[in-house]
Coordinates of C-alpha atoms in Angstrom, one line a residue:
R686 CA 0.0 -0.1 -0.1
L687 CA 2.9 2.4 0.8
A688 CA 4.4 1.6 -2.8
E689 CA 1.2 2.5 -4.3
A690 CA 0.7 5.7 -2.3
L691 CA 4.4 7.0 -2.7
P692 CA 4.3 8.0 -6.6
D693 CA 1.3 10.0 -5.9
A694 CA 1.8 13.9 -6.2
G695 CA 1.2 15.9 -3.2
T696 CA 1.4 12.7 -0.8
V697 CA 1.9 13.0 2.7
I698 CA 1.7 9.2 4.3
A699 CA 0.9 9.1 7.9
L700 CA 1.7 5.5 9.8
Y701 CA 0.1 5.2 13.2
G702 CA 0.1 2.5 15.8
P703 CA 1.2 1.4 19.4
A704 CA 4.7 1.8 20.7
G705 CA 6.9 -1.2 19.3
V706 CA 4.8 -2.5 16.7
G707 CA 7.2 -1.4 14.1
K708 CA 6.3 2.0 12.4
T709 CA 10.0 3.3 12.4
W710 CA 10.8 -0.1 11.2
L711 CA 8.4 0.1 8.2
A712 CA 9.3 3.5 7.2
A713 CA 12.8 2.3 7.2
Q714 CA 12.0 -0.3 4.9
V715 CA 10.3 2.1 2.7
V716 CA 13.5 4.5 2.6
E717 CA 15.8 1.5 1.9
R718 CA 13.6 0.3 -1.1
F719 CA 12.4 3.7 -2.8
A720 CA 15.1 6.0 -1.9
W721 CA 16.4 5.9 -5.4
R722 CA 13.3 7.8 -6.4
F723 CA 14.3 11.1 -4.6
P724 CA 17.5 12.1 -6.2
D725 CA 17.9 15.2 -4.0
G726 CA 17.9 13.5 -0.9
V727 CA 16.3 11.9 2.2
L728 CA 15.8 13.6 5.6
W729 CA 15.1 11.6 8.5
L730 CA 14.3 13.5 11.3
R731 CA 13.4 12.1 14.7
C732 CA 11.2 14.6 16.6
D733 CA 11.4 15.8 19.9
A734 CA 9.6 18.2 22.3
T735 CA 11.1 21.2 20.6
T736 CA 10.5 20.3 16.8
T737 CA 8.8 23.0 14.9
D738 CA 8.0 23.6 11.2
H739 CA 10.8 26.1 11.1
T740 CA 13.2 23.3 12.5
I741 CA 12.2 21.0 9.7
F742 CA 12.5 23.5 6.9
A743 CA 16.0 24.5 8.3
H744 CA 17.1 20.9 7.8
I745 CA 15.8 20.7 4.4
E746 CA 17.6 23.8 3.4
R747 CA 20.8 22.2 4.8
L748 CA 20.0 18.9 2.7
L749 CA 19.7 20.9 -0.4
N750 CA 22.5 23.2 0.1
P751 CA 25.1 21.1 2.0
C752 CA 28.0 23.9 1.0
G753 CA 26.3 26.3 3.4
V754 CA 23.2 28.7 3.7
P755 CA 23.2 32.3 4.8
P756 CA 22.0 32.4 8.6
A757 CA 19.2 34.6 7.6
R758 CA 17.9 32.4 5.0
I759 CA 17.9 29.0 7.3
G760 CA 14.5 27.7 7.7
E761 CA 12.5 30.4 5.8
R762 CA 9.7 28.4 4.4
G763 CA 9.3 30.5 1.2
T764 CA 13.0 30.1 0.1
V765 CA 13.0 26.4 0.9
L766 CA 9.8 25.8 -1.3
D767 CA 11.7 28.0 -4.1
D768 CA 14.7 25.7 -3.7
L769 CA 12.7 22.7 -3.9
R770 CA 10.8 23.5 -7.2
G771 CA 11.7 20.8 -9.8
R772 CA 13.6 18.7 -7.1
R773 CA 12.4 15.7 -5.2
V774 CA 13.3 14.8 -1.5
L775 CA 11.7 12.4 1.0
V776 CA 11.2 13.7 4.4
V777 CA 10.4 11.3 7.3
L778 CA 9.3 12.8 10.5
D779 CA 9.5 9.9 13.0
D780 CA 7.5 10.0 16.6
L781 CA 5.3 13.3 16.0
D782 CA 3.7 12.6 19.2
V783 CA 6.3 13.9 21.3
V784 CA 6.1 17.2 19.6
T785 CA 4.0 19.6 22.0
P786 CA 1.6 21.4 22.0
D787 CA -1.0 20.1 19.6
D788 CA -1.3 23.0 17.5
E789 CA 2.4 22.8 16.8
R790 CA 1.9 19.4 15.7
A791 CA -1.0 20.6 13.3
R792 CA 1.4 23.2 11.9
I793 CA 4.0 20.7 11.1
V794 CA 1.6 18.4 9.2
H795 CA 0.4 21.4 7.3
A796 CA 3.9 22.3 6.4
M797 CA 4.4 19.0 5.0
R798 CA 1.3 19.1 3.2
T799 CA 2.4 22.5 1.6
L800 CA 5.8 21.1 0.7
C801 CA 4.4 17.9 -1.1
E802 CA 1.9 20.1 -3.0
Q803 CA 4.3 22.7 -4.2
S804 CA 7.2 20.4 -5.2
D805 CA 7.6 16.9 -6.3
S806 CA 8.7 15.8 -2.7
R807 CA 6.9 13.4 -0.4
A808 CA 6.7 13.0 3.6
I809 CA 6.1 10.1 5.7
I810 CA 4.9 10.8 9.4
T811 CA 4.9 8.2 12.3
A812 CA 3.0 8.5 15.3
R813 CA 1.2 6.5 17.9
E814 CA -2.1 8.4 17.4
F815 CA -3.3 10.2 14.3
Q816 CA -6.7 11.5 14.3
G817 CA -9.1 14.4 14.1
A818 CA -7.7 17.7 12.4
L819 CA -4.3 15.8 11.7
V820 CA -6.1 13.0 9.5
A821 CA -8.0 15.8 7.6
L822 CA -4.6 17.7 6.8
V823 CA -3.0 14.4 5.6
D824 CA -6.1 13.7 3.4
D825 CA -6.5 10.0 3.0
V826 CA -3.0 8.2 3.2
V827 CA -3.4 7.2 6.7
L828 CA -2.4 3.7 7.6
S829 CA -2.8 1.9 10.8
V830 CA 0.2 -0.3 11.6
E831 CA -0.9 -3.2 13.6
R832 CA 0.4 -6.7 14.9
F833 CA 0.0 -9.4 12.1
D834 CA -2.7 -12.1 12.3
P835 CA -1.5 -15.5 12.7
K836 CA -1.9 -16.3 9.1
A837 CA 0.2 -13.2 7.9
A838 CA 2.8 -14.0 10.4
R839 CA 3.1 -17.4 9.4
T840 CA 3.4 -16.2 5.6
L841 CA 6.1 -13.8 6.5
A842 CA 8.1 -16.2 8.4
M843 CA 7.9 -18.9 5.8
R844 CA 8.7 -16.5 3.1
L845 CA 11.8 -15.3 5.1
A846 CA 12.9 -18.8 5.8
V847 CA 12.7 -19.9 2.1
E848 CA 14.8 -17.0 1.0
R849 CA 17.5 -18.0 3.7
G850 CA 17.3 -21.5 2.7
L851 CA 16.4 -22.4 6.4
D852 CA 14.6 -25.8 6.5
V853 CA 14.3 -25.7 10.3
L854 CA 11.1 -23.7 10.2
D855 CA 8.5 -26.3 9.4
V856 CA 5.2 -27.4 10.2
D857 CA 6.5 -28.8 13.5
T858 CA 8.4 -25.8 14.6
I859 CA 6.5 -22.8 13.1
D860 CA 3.9 -22.5 15.9
D861 CA 6.5 -22.2 18.7
F862 CA 8.2 -19.4 16.7
L863 CA 5.2 -17.6 16.0
E864 CA 3.9 -17.9 19.7
R865 CA 7.1 -16.0 20.6
T866 CA 7.3 -13.5 17.9
Q867 CA 3.7 -12.0 19.0
G868 CA 2.6 -11.0 15.6
L869 CA 5.2 -8.2 15.3
P870 CA 6.5 -8.2 11.7
W871 CA 9.9 -6.8 12.6
L872 CA 10.2 -9.3 15.5
V873 CA 9.4 -12.2 13.0
A874 CA 12.0 -10.7 10.6
A875 CA 14.6 -10.7 13.5
G876 CA 13.8 -14.2 14.7
V877 CA 14.6 -15.6 11.4
R878 CA 17.9 -13.7 11.3
W879 CA 18.6 -15.0 14.8
I880 CA 17.9 -18.6 13.6
E881 CA 20.1 -18.2 10.7
A882 CA 22.8 -16.8 13.0
H883 CA 22.7 -19.0 16.2
R884 CA 20.4 -21.8 15.3
F885 CA 16.9 -22.6 16.4
K886 CA 16.9 -23.3 20.0
A887 CA 19.1 -20.2 20.8
A888 CA 16.6 -18.0 18.5
L889 CA 13.7 -19.3 20.7
D890 CA 15.3 -18.6 23.7
S891 CA 16.1 -14.7 22.6
L892 CA 12.4 -14.5 21.6
A893 CA 11.3 -16.1 25.0
A894 CA 13.3 -13.2 26.6
F895 CA 11.9 -10.5 24.6
P896 CA 10.5 -7.7 26.8
S897 CA 6.8 -7.9 25.6
D898 CA 5.6 -6.0 28.7
A899 CA 8.0 -2.9 28.1
A900 CA 6.5 0.6 27.5
D901 CA 8.6 0.8 24.2
P902 CA 9.2 -2.9 23.2
L903 CA 11.5 -2.0 20.2
A904 CA 13.5 0.2 22.5
A905 CA 13.9 -2.5 25.0
H906 CA 15.0 -4.9 22.5
V907 CA 17.6 -2.5 21.2
A908 CA 18.9 -2.1 24.5
A909 CA 19.1 -5.8 25.1
Q910 CA 21.0 -6.4 22.0
V911 CA 23.5 -3.7 22.6
Q912 CA 23.9 -5.2 26.1
A913 CA 24.5 -8.6 24.3
I914 CA 26.9 -6.8 21.8
G915 CA 29.2 -5.5 24.7
A916 CA 29.7 -9.1 26.1
E917 CA 31.2 -10.3 22.6
G918 CA 34.6 -9.2 23.9
G919 CA 37.3 -9.3 21.3
A920 CA 35.2 -11.3 18.8
G921 CA 35.1 -8.6 16.1
L922 CA 33.3 -10.6 13.5
R923 CA 30.3 -11.8 15.9
L924 CA 30.3 -8.2 17.0
L925 CA 29.6 -6.8 13.5
R926 CA 27.1 -9.5 12.9
R927 CA 25.1 -8.6 15.7
A928 CA 25.4 -4.9 15.0
A929 CA 24.3 -5.3 11.6
Q930 CA 21.1 -6.9 12.8
L931 CA 20.1 -4.0 15.1
P932 CA 17.1 -1.9 13.4
E933 CA 17.8 1.8 12.5

């Protein structure tokens, strides 16, 4: 659905869903697959409480003019939009929820809509909630990111296993595996990689230890992976393999 929406002119795409479900992971997949369509660059901005539309336009200006921009011009919306004419960038605003107050979030969404309508650029916004006025600003490309149902999770796991030549995931083992991945697409993908790297039982043990009750499961997963990497000692190759499997 994202691949179908991305080519449409003036498109702002909103991804919303609970913490840890994989909104950032999904946005990263889109960037990995489709960044080639945006020859003038990709701006990935993790929002914080102080993010404003001016901040975002300043980052875009620096992306378009890496050799430097006069301080008086940085972040000026009109100037940035003029510079964007005939150019194409992809802007990803991750975790819009943390921006305060509500009217600032609305200004940011409106700014992204203006940017996409007045240039050939696109924007992807992730948030835990996206409703009311924000939905109206984005128009109709608002996608809920949810846990997979058992059938979809099984399909994904089996497809990834076939791609990697793993015959250990079969009718006798797939149910145990899927129960531990909890319908999270990114965790299914991570679990298959763990099987490939560390064999089936070790992968199941890692999945069983996954902090499903954490406030932000993905962040907790990353923290656990970083801790495991720290214990690798001087085994440089294993360290690099583990690091390559971290999200983001």
